[in-house]
Coordinates of C-alpha atoms and ligand atoms in Angstrom, one line a residue:
M1 CA 69.4 -30.8 -19.0
L2 CA 72.4 -29.5 -17.0
P3 CA 76.1 -30.2 -17.3
P4 CA 78.1 -31.4 -14.2
Q5 CA 79.3 -28.0 -13.0
C6 CA 75.7 -27.1 -11.9
T7 CA 74.6 -27.7 -8.3
R8 CA 70.9 -27.8 -7.3
L9 CA 71.2 -24.4 -5.5
A10 CA 73.1 -22.7 -8.3
S11 CA 70.5 -23.9 -10.9
T12 CA 67.6 -22.2 -9.2
P13 CA 65.2 -20.8 -11.8
I14 CA 64.0 -17.2 -11.6
R15 CA 60.5 -17.8 -10.4
V16 CA 61.7 -20.0 -7.6
L17 CA 64.4 -17.5 -6.7
R18 CA 61.7 -14.8 -6.6
E19 CA 59.5 -16.8 -4.3
R20 CA 62.2 -18.0 -2.0
V21 CA 63.7 -14.5 -1.6
A22 CA 60.2 -13.1 -0.8
E23 CA 59.9 -15.7 2.0
D24 CA 63.4 -15.4 3.3
P25 CA 65.7 -12.5 2.0
D26 CA 68.8 -14.4 3.2
F27 CA 68.2 -16.9 0.5
L28 CA 69.5 -14.4 -2.0
F29 CA 72.9 -14.3 -0.3
E30 CA 73.1 -18.1 -0.1
Y31 CA 72.3 -18.3 -3.8
I32 CA 74.9 -15.7 -4.8
E33 CA 77.6 -17.4 -2.6
E34 CA 76.8 -20.7 -4.3
V35 CA 77.0 -19.2 -7.8
Y36 CA 80.4 -17.7 -7.0
R37 CA 81.6 -21.1 -5.6
V38 CA 80.7 -22.6 -9.0
I39 CA 82.6 -19.8 -10.7
E40 CA 85.7 -20.2 -8.6
R41 CA 85.7 -23.9 -9.3
H42 CA 85.0 -24.0 -13.0
E43 CA 85.7 -20.6 -14.6
P44 CA 89.5 -21.2 -14.8
Q45 CA 88.8 -23.9 -17.3
I46 CA 85.6 -22.6 -19.0
R47 CA 86.6 -18.9 -19.3
A48 CA 83.1 -17.6 -20.0
Y49 CA 83.8 -14.1 -18.7
I50 CA 86.0 -11.3 -19.8
T51 CA 85.1 -9.1 -16.8
L52 CA 83.7 -10.7 -13.7
R53 CA 82.4 -8.4 -10.9
P54 CA 83.9 -9.0 -7.4
K55 CA 81.6 -11.0 -5.2
E56 CA 81.6 -8.3 -2.5
E57 CA 80.3 -5.8 -4.9
V58 CA 77.5 -8.1 -6.1
L59 CA 76.5 -9.0 -2.5
G60 CA 76.4 -5.3 -1.7
E61 CA 74.0 -4.7 -4.6
A62 CA 71.9 -7.6 -3.4
E63 CA 71.7 -6.0 0.0
A64 CA 70.6 -2.6 -1.4
L65 CA 68.0 -4.4 -3.6
L66 CA 66.6 -6.2 -0.6
K67 CA 66.5 -2.9 1.4
S68 CA 64.6 -1.2 -1.5
G69 CA 61.9 -3.9 -1.3
K70 CA 61.6 -3.7 -5.0
L71 CA 62.6 -7.2 -6.0
G72 CA 60.8 -6.9 -9.4
P73 CA 60.3 -9.7 -11.8
L74 CA 63.9 -10.8 -11.7
G75 CA 64.1 -11.1 -7.9
G76 CA 67.9 -10.7 -7.6
A77 CA 68.8 -12.9 -10.6
L78 CA 72.5 -12.7 -11.6
V79 CA 72.6 -11.5 -15.2
A80 CA 75.6 -12.0 -17.4
L81 CA 75.9 -9.7 -20.4
K82 CA 77.7 -10.2 -23.7
D83 CA 80.6 -7.8 -23.8
N84 CA 79.1 -5.8 -26.7
I85 CA 76.3 -4.5 -24.5
S86 CA 77.2 -1.1 -23.0
T87 CA 77.5 -0.9 -19.2
R88 CA 78.1 2.3 -17.5
G89 CA 81.4 2.1 -15.5
I90 CA 82.1 -1.5 -16.6
R91 CA 84.5 -2.2 -19.5
T92 CA 82.9 -3.2 -22.7
T93 CA 85.5 -4.8 -25.0
C94 CA 83.5 -6.5 -27.8
G95 CA 86.1 -9.2 -27.5
S96 CA 88.5 -6.9 -29.3
R97 CA 91.9 -5.3 -28.5
M98 CA 90.4 -2.2 -30.1
L99 CA 88.0 -1.6 -27.2
E100 CA 90.2 -3.4 -24.5
S101 CA 90.0 -0.4 -22.1
Y102 CA 86.8 1.2 -23.3
V103 CA 84.4 2.1 -20.4
P104 CA 81.0 3.3 -21.7
P105 CA 79.6 6.4 -20.0
Y106 CA 76.0 5.0 -20.3
D107 CA 74.0 1.9 -20.0
A108 CA 72.3 0.2 -22.9
T109 CA 68.5 0.3 -22.6
V110 CA 68.3 -3.4 -21.9
V111 CA 70.8 -2.9 -19.0
S112 CA 68.7 -0.1 -17.4
K113 CA 65.6 -2.3 -17.7
I114 CA 67.4 -5.3 -16.1
K115 CA 68.5 -3.1 -13.2
E116 CA 65.1 -1.6 -12.7
S117 CA 63.6 -5.1 -12.7
G118 CA 65.6 -6.5 -9.8
G119 CA 68.5 -8.1 -11.9
I120 CA 72.1 -7.8 -10.7
I121 CA 74.8 -7.7 -13.3
V122 CA 77.4 -10.4 -12.6
G123 CA 79.8 -9.8 -15.4
K124 CA 80.6 -9.4 -19.1
T125 CA 81.0 -12.4 -21.2
N126 CA 83.4 -13.6 -23.9
M127 CA 82.5 -13.4 -27.6
D128 CA 83.9 -13.5 -31.1
E129 CA 85.5 -10.2 -31.8
F130 CA 82.7 -7.7 -32.8
A131 CA 80.3 -10.7 -32.8
M132 CA 81.9 -12.1 -36.0
G133 CA 82.0 -15.8 -35.7
S134 CA 80.3 -19.0 -34.6
T135 CA 82.6 -20.5 -32.0
T136 CA 84.0 -17.8 -29.7
E137 CA 87.4 -18.7 -31.0
N138 CA 87.6 -15.2 -32.7
S139 CA 87.8 -13.5 -29.3
A140 CA 91.0 -11.4 -29.1
F141 CA 91.5 -12.8 -25.6
Y142 CA 90.9 -16.5 -25.3
P143 CA 88.4 -19.1 -26.5
T144 CA 85.6 -20.2 -24.2
R145 CA 85.1 -23.9 -23.6
N146 CA 81.9 -25.9 -23.8
P147 CA 80.8 -27.0 -20.3
W148 CA 79.6 -30.3 -21.7
D149 CA 83.1 -31.1 -23.1
Y150 CA 86.1 -28.9 -22.6
E151 CA 87.6 -29.9 -25.9
R152 CA 84.6 -28.4 -27.8
V153 CA 83.5 -24.9 -28.6
P154 CA 80.4 -23.4 -26.9
G155 CA 79.2 -21.9 -30.2
G156 CA 79.3 -18.2 -31.0
S157 CA 79.4 -15.4 -31.1
S158 CA 77.6 -15.2 -27.7
G159 CA 79.6 -18.3 -26.5
G160 CA 80.6 -16.8 -23.1
S161 CA 77.0 -16.0 -22.3
A162 CA 75.8 -19.4 -23.2
A163 CA 78.6 -21.2 -21.3
A164 CA 78.1 -19.1 -18.2
V165 CA 74.4 -19.9 -18.1
A166 CA 74.9 -23.6 -18.9
A167 CA 77.5 -24.1 -16.2
C168 CA 75.4 -22.2 -13.6
E169 CA 77.9 -19.3 -13.4
A170 CA 74.9 -16.9 -13.9
T171 CA 71.1 -17.2 -13.6
V172 CA 70.5 -15.9 -17.2
A173 CA 72.4 -13.9 -19.8
L174 CA 71.9 -11.6 -22.7
G175 CA 73.4 -12.2 -26.0
S176 CA 73.1 -10.6 -29.5
D177 CA 72.1 -12.4 -32.6
T178 CA 72.9 -11.1 -36.1
G179 CA 72.9 -14.4 -37.9
G180 CA 72.5 -17.0 -35.1
S181 CA 74.8 -15.8 -32.3
I182 CA 72.2 -16.5 -29.6
R183 CA 70.7 -19.6 -31.0
L184 CA 73.9 -21.5 -32.0
P185 CA 75.6 -21.3 -28.6
A186 CA 72.3 -22.1 -27.0
S187 CA 72.1 -25.2 -29.1
Y188 CA 75.7 -26.3 -28.3
T189 CA 75.4 -25.7 -24.6
G190 CA 72.0 -27.1 -23.9
T191 CA 70.4 -23.8 -23.1
V192 CA 67.4 -21.8 -24.3
G193 CA 68.3 -18.9 -26.6
L194 CA 65.7 -16.5 -28.1
K195 CA 66.2 -14.0 -30.9
P196 CA 63.3 -11.6 -30.8
T197 CA 61.4 -10.1 -33.8
Y198 CA 63.6 -7.3 -35.3
G199 CA 62.7 -4.2 -33.4
L200 CA 61.1 -5.8 -30.3
V201 CA 64.1 -5.2 -28.1
S202 CA 66.0 -1.9 -28.2
R203 CA 69.5 -1.9 -29.7
Y204 CA 70.4 1.3 -28.0
G205 CA 73.8 0.7 -26.4
L206 CA 74.5 -2.5 -28.4
V207 CA 77.8 -2.1 -30.3
A208 CA 76.6 -2.4 -34.0
Y209 CA 77.7 -5.2 -36.3
G210 CA 75.0 -5.5 -38.9
S211 CA 72.4 -3.0 -37.8
S212 CA 69.5 -4.3 -40.0
L213 CA 70.0 -7.8 -38.5
D214 CA 71.2 -7.3 -34.9
Q215 CA 68.9 -8.1 -32.0
I216 CA 69.5 -8.6 -28.3
G217 CA 67.9 -11.6 -26.6
P218 CA 68.0 -13.9 -23.5
I219 CA 69.9 -17.1 -22.9
A220 CA 68.5 -19.2 -20.1
R221 CA 68.4 -22.7 -18.6
C222 CA 64.6 -23.0 -19.1
V223 CA 62.0 -21.6 -21.4
E224 CA 60.2 -19.8 -18.5
D225 CA 63.4 -17.9 -17.5
A226 CA 63.8 -16.8 -21.2
A227 CA 60.1 -15.5 -21.2
I228 CA 60.6 -13.6 -17.9
V229 CA 63.7 -11.9 -19.3
L230 CA 61.9 -11.1 -22.6
D231 CA 59.1 -9.5 -20.7
V232 CA 61.7 -7.2 -19.0
I233 CA 63.8 -6.2 -22.0
S234 CA 61.2 -5.8 -24.8
G235 CA 59.2 -2.7 -25.6
H236 CA 59.4 0.5 -27.6
D237 CA 62.4 2.7 -27.1
P238 CA 62.6 6.2 -28.6
R239 CA 66.4 6.0 -28.6
D240 CA 66.3 3.2 -31.2
S241 CA 64.8 4.4 -34.5
T242 CA 64.0 0.8 -35.6
S243 CA 62.2 0.0 -32.4
L244 CA 58.7 -1.2 -32.9
R245 CA 55.7 0.7 -31.6
V246 CA 53.8 -2.3 -30.3
E247 CA 52.2 -3.2 -27.0
V248 CA 54.2 -6.1 -25.6
G249 CA 54.5 -8.2 -22.5
G250 CA 52.8 -11.1 -20.9
F251 CA 55.2 -13.6 -22.5
E252 CA 55.5 -15.5 -19.2
K253 CA 51.9 -16.7 -19.5
Y254 CA 52.6 -18.6 -22.7
V255 CA 54.9 -20.9 -20.8
V256 CA 52.4 -23.6 -20.1
D257 CA 52.7 -27.4 -20.7
E258 CA 49.8 -27.8 -23.1
P259 CA 49.5 -26.2 -26.6
L260 CA 47.3 -23.0 -26.3
K261 CA 46.1 -23.7 -29.8
S262 CA 46.4 -26.7 -32.1
Y263 CA 49.3 -25.2 -33.9
R264 CA 50.0 -26.1 -37.5
V265 CA 53.7 -26.8 -37.6
V266 CA 55.9 -26.9 -40.7
V267 CA 59.3 -28.3 -41.4
I268 CA 61.2 -26.7 -44.3
E269 CA 62.8 -29.6 -46.2
E270 CA 65.9 -27.5 -47.1
M271 CA 66.6 -27.1 -43.4
I272 CA 67.0 -30.9 -42.9
G273 CA 68.8 -31.6 -46.2
E274 CA 72.4 -31.9 -47.2
G275 CA 75.0 -31.5 -44.5
L276 CA 72.8 -32.6 -41.5
D277 CA 74.6 -34.9 -39.1
K278 CA 72.9 -38.1 -38.4
E279 CA 73.0 -37.6 -34.6
V280 CA 71.3 -34.2 -35.0
A281 CA 68.7 -35.7 -37.4
G282 CA 68.0 -38.5 -34.8
V283 CA 67.2 -36.1 -32.0
F284 CA 65.2 -33.8 -34.3
S285 CA 63.0 -36.6 -35.6
K286 CA 62.3 -37.8 -32.0
V287 CA 61.2 -34.3 -31.1
L288 CA 58.8 -34.3 -34.1
K289 CA 57.3 -37.6 -33.0
K290 CA 56.7 -36.2 -29.5
L291 CA 54.9 -33.2 -31.0
E292 CA 52.7 -35.5 -33.2
S293 CA 51.9 -37.7 -30.2
R294 CA 50.6 -34.5 -28.5
G295 CA 48.2 -34.1 -31.4
L296 CA 50.1 -31.4 -33.3
R297 CA 50.1 -31.7 -37.1
V298 CA 53.6 -31.5 -38.6
E299 CA 53.9 -31.0 -42.4
Y300 CA 56.8 -30.6 -44.8
R301 CA 57.3 -27.8 -47.4
S302 CA 60.1 -27.0 -49.8
M303 CA 61.6 -23.5 -50.0
P304 CA 64.2 -23.6 -52.8
L305 CA 65.1 -19.9 -52.2
L306 CA 66.8 -20.9 -48.9
R307 CA 69.9 -22.0 -50.9
Y308 CA 70.8 -18.3 -51.4
S309 CA 70.2 -17.1 -47.9
L310 CA 73.6 -17.9 -46.4
S311 CA 75.4 -16.0 -49.2
A312 CA 73.0 -13.1 -49.0
Y313 CA 73.4 -13.0 -45.3
Y314 CA 77.2 -12.8 -45.4
I315 CA 77.1 -10.1 -48.1
I316 CA 74.7 -7.9 -46.2
A317 CA 76.4 -8.5 -42.8
M318 CA 79.9 -7.7 -44.1
A319 CA 78.7 -4.6 -46.0
E320 CA 77.0 -3.2 -42.9
A321 CA 80.0 -4.2 -40.8
S322 CA 82.5 -2.3 -43.0
S323 CA 80.4 0.8 -42.5
N324 CA 79.7 0.3 -38.8
L325 CA 83.3 -0.3 -37.9
A326 CA 84.7 2.8 -39.6
R327 CA 84.3 4.6 -36.3
Y328 CA 87.2 2.8 -34.8
D329 CA 89.8 5.2 -35.8
G330 CA 91.6 5.9 -32.6
L331 CA 90.1 9.4 -32.4
R332 CA 86.4 8.8 -31.8
Y333 CA 86.8 5.2 -30.6
G334 CA 89.5 2.7 -30.3
I335 CA 93.1 2.3 -29.0
Q336 CA 95.4 5.2 -29.2
P337 CA 98.9 3.8 -29.8
E338 CA 102.0 6.0 -30.1
V339 CA 101.6 7.2 -33.6
E340 CA 104.1 9.5 -35.2
A341 CA 102.4 9.5 -38.6
V342 CA 102.2 12.8 -40.4
H343 CA 99.3 11.8 -42.6
W344 CA 95.9 10.7 -41.1
T345 CA 95.8 7.7 -43.4
D346 CA 98.9 6.4 -41.7
A347 CA 97.6 7.0 -38.2
Y348 CA 94.2 5.4 -39.2
G349 CA 96.0 2.4 -40.7
R350 CA 98.2 1.8 -37.7
V351 CA 95.3 2.0 -35.2
R352 CA 93.3 -0.5 -37.2
T353 CA 96.2 -2.8 -37.9
A354 CA 96.9 -3.1 -34.2
G355 CA 93.4 -3.1 -32.9
F356 CA 91.5 -5.5 -35.2
G357 CA 91.9 -9.3 -35.4
Y358 CA 92.2 -11.2 -38.7
E359 CA 88.5 -12.1 -39.2
V360 CA 87.4 -8.5 -38.5
K361 CA 89.9 -7.2 -41.0
R362 CA 88.8 -9.7 -43.6
R363 CA 85.2 -8.8 -43.2
I364 CA 85.8 -5.0 -43.4
L365 CA 87.8 -5.6 -46.6
L366 CA 85.2 -7.8 -48.2
G367 CA 82.4 -5.5 -47.1
A368 CA 84.1 -2.5 -48.6
Y369 CA 84.8 -4.5 -51.8
I370 CA 81.1 -5.5 -52.0
L371 CA 80.0 -1.9 -51.7
S372 CA 82.5 -0.5 -54.2
E373 CA 81.4 1.2 -57.4
G374 CA 80.6 -1.2 -60.2
L375 CA 80.3 -4.2 -57.8
Y376 CA 77.5 -2.9 -55.6
E377 CA 74.7 -4.0 -58.0
G378 CA 76.1 -7.5 -58.5
Y379 CA 76.6 -8.2 -54.8
Y380 CA 74.8 -5.9 -52.3
L381 CA 71.7 -5.2 -54.4
K382 CA 71.3 -8.8 -55.4
A383 CA 71.6 -9.9 -51.8
A384 CA 69.0 -7.3 -50.8
K385 CA 66.6 -8.7 -53.4
V386 CA 67.1 -12.2 -52.1
R387 CA 66.3 -10.9 -48.7
R388 CA 63.1 -9.3 -49.9
L389 CA 62.0 -12.5 -51.7
L390 CA 62.8 -14.6 -48.7
Y391 CA 60.7 -12.4 -46.5
E392 CA 57.8 -12.7 -48.9
E393 CA 58.1 -16.5 -49.0
F394 CA 58.0 -16.6 -45.2
V395 CA 54.9 -14.4 -45.2
R396 CA 53.2 -16.9 -47.6
L397 CA 54.4 -19.9 -45.5
F398 CA 53.0 -18.4 -42.3
R399 CA 49.6 -17.8 -43.9
E400 CA 49.3 -21.6 -43.9
Y401 CA 51.2 -22.5 -40.8
D402 CA 51.5 -21.1 -37.3
L403 CA 55.1 -22.1 -36.5
A404 CA 58.1 -23.9 -38.0
V405 CA 60.8 -26.1 -36.5
S406 CA 64.3 -27.1 -37.6
P407 CA 67.5 -28.3 -36.2
T408 CA 69.3 -25.1 -34.9
S409 CA 72.7 -26.3 -36.1
P410 CA 73.4 -29.0 -38.7
T411 CA 76.2 -30.4 -36.5
L412 CA 77.1 -31.2 -32.9
P413 CA 79.5 -28.7 -31.3
P414 CA 82.8 -28.8 -33.2
R415 CA 86.1 -29.4 -31.4
I416 CA 88.3 -26.4 -30.6
G417 CA 90.4 -25.7 -33.7
E418 CA 88.3 -27.9 -35.9
V419 CA 86.4 -25.5 -38.1
I420 CA 88.0 -22.1 -37.4
T421 CA 90.5 -22.4 -40.3
D422 CA 87.9 -23.5 -42.8
P423 CA 85.5 -20.5 -43.5
I424 CA 83.1 -22.6 -45.6
R425 CA 82.5 -25.1 -42.9
L426 CA 82.4 -22.4 -40.3
F427 CA 79.9 -20.3 -42.2
S428 CA 77.7 -23.3 -42.9
L429 CA 77.0 -23.8 -39.2
D430 CA 74.7 -20.7 -39.7
V431 CA 72.7 -22.2 -42.5
N432 CA 69.4 -22.6 -40.5
T433 CA 69.8 -19.5 -38.4
T434 CA 70.7 -16.7 -40.9
P435 CA 67.4 -16.8 -43.0
I436 CA 65.6 -15.8 -39.8
N437 CA 67.6 -12.6 -39.3
L438 CA 67.3 -11.7 -43.0
A439 CA 63.5 -11.9 -42.6
G440 CA 63.4 -10.2 -39.2
L441 CA 61.5 -13.1 -37.6
P442 CA 61.6 -14.3 -34.0
A443 CA 63.2 -17.7 -33.3
L444 CA 64.2 -19.7 -30.3
S445 CA 66.6 -22.6 -29.8
V446 CA 65.5 -25.2 -27.1
P447 CA 67.4 -28.3 -26.2
G448 CA 65.8 -31.3 -28.0
G449 CA 68.0 -34.0 -26.2
L450 CA 71.5 -35.3 -26.1
A451 CA 73.5 -37.2 -28.8
N452 CA 76.8 -38.7 -27.8
G453 CA 76.5 -36.8 -24.5
L454 CA 76.3 -33.5 -26.3
P455 CA 73.2 -31.2 -26.5
V456 CA 71.2 -30.8 -29.7
G457 CA 69.0 -27.7 -30.1
V458 CA 65.7 -27.4 -31.9
Q459 CA 64.9 -24.1 -33.5
V460 CA 61.3 -22.9 -33.2
F461 CA 60.3 -19.9 -35.3
G462 CA 57.3 -18.1 -36.7
P463 CA 55.9 -14.9 -38.2
P464 CA 56.8 -11.5 -36.8
L465 CA 55.7 -11.0 -33.1
S466 CA 54.9 -14.7 -32.6
E467 CA 57.2 -14.9 -29.5
G468 CA 54.2 -16.1 -27.4
P469 CA 53.3 -19.2 -29.4
I470 CA 57.1 -19.9 -29.9
L471 CA 57.6 -19.9 -26.2
N472 CA 54.5 -22.2 -25.8
L473 CA 55.8 -24.7 -28.3
A474 CA 59.3 -24.6 -26.9
R475 CA 57.9 -25.3 -23.4
I476 CA 56.1 -28.4 -24.9
I477 CA 59.4 -29.6 -26.4
E478 CA 61.1 -29.0 -23.0
V479 CA 58.5 -31.0 -21.0
S480 CA 58.3 -33.8 -23.5
R481 CA 62.1 -34.2 -23.4
S482 CA 62.0 -35.5 -19.8
E483 CA 59.0 -37.7 -20.4
Ligands
LIG501 N1 78.2 -16.5 -37.4 C1 77.6 -15.3 -38.0 C2 78.6 -14.3 -38.4 O1 79.7 -14.5 -38.1 C3 76.6 -14.7 -37.0 C4 77.2 -13.9 -35.9 C5 76.1 -13.2 -35.1 O2 75.0 -13.6 -35.1 N2 76.6 -12.2 -34.4 O3 78.2 -13.3 -38.9

């Protein structure tokens, strides 16, 4: 499922790239030239990137890579990174004026791993400021357009990453997902987006939003590419204290066209309830029929507690954000405008007034309010209890079932300007993705088909560390789509 910007050469999957380059090293240069032709032609409209590396620099790195002979699992793939992932020597703005000219002195762990595995960084992608949003319209710079329809949003907050991959302006990308920011844009752009189990991928070098929820993950044009990238970026990292100590890897081998087990699949009724567009419902039920025709059993279960998860998510995310964003004071981090203030509170106030956008300010204020004395118990503590109960419900559910599926988003991609002024509508796009982050579960969005010419994503999720079976089921949805 590719939009019209893609050419055959520019849409080469990683495994094919790896094989072709091994046979004929010059193929890598041809491929890079073609991706940059697509970028030159379409990027002026799409605006997926904040910082794009010059072609000559990228070709130079490709040459060095070929000389080293260590093509690795990525084989010269062009990797786009969301602009909240730290890159040594490359500006990392977080979509914010506050970090407009910030150049990190170190690479995030995922970036080091990409480089060691034969990946070439192509650029840094647009995002909602500090990853707060669902449409990429909260970027301080400009909105990104959806390659399938330039009047529509690509989703957010990793909208630039998803648009770049969908339009073949990169081989794959990394995004971050606090409440759906990888899966929602994947759903709206017809790409595959995977949010790993909390702790599976290191957060070292990821600019924090809600630290107990944030995870980095791949956005790709096919399930196999997502698995290859997950193999590269996952694993224990002593620099992230929440990193899991588990043996991981071998995700690629789960990407096969037949179920590796007769998975018991569940649909949670609350995830297909009120607010679900009929176009989305149509695609989703076709996908379920295909799964059943392949001999998989699909059952329905109710989980009433899910009603509270969106509110619990926004309380916890804003509380953590208000604390995480305190460091942007113009001294440690952030812009340093001409300040003549005599008192530090004036200086602090001016830096933050000038550096942060409207949505970020609103969330810092709400987060501080939620955590204030006398209100903490009623908001934060209650949300934390909902989170715990939700986790326990999921544990019970996954004793009976192997995997669950749902629509990723209840709607088709909104038009630019359509939901951004209506926080309730905007927040409700995250209704099916946020419970996953609260419970720390892995989840993937895979295209289920088109409705009115627009992509519709299906979310596949499961218990902690079920990435293998999730990739397997997603692959089955991917192959049955074109049948
Ligand atoms: N839309 C959600 C929010 O604004 C999720 C964002 C994300 O996952 N980074 O918080």
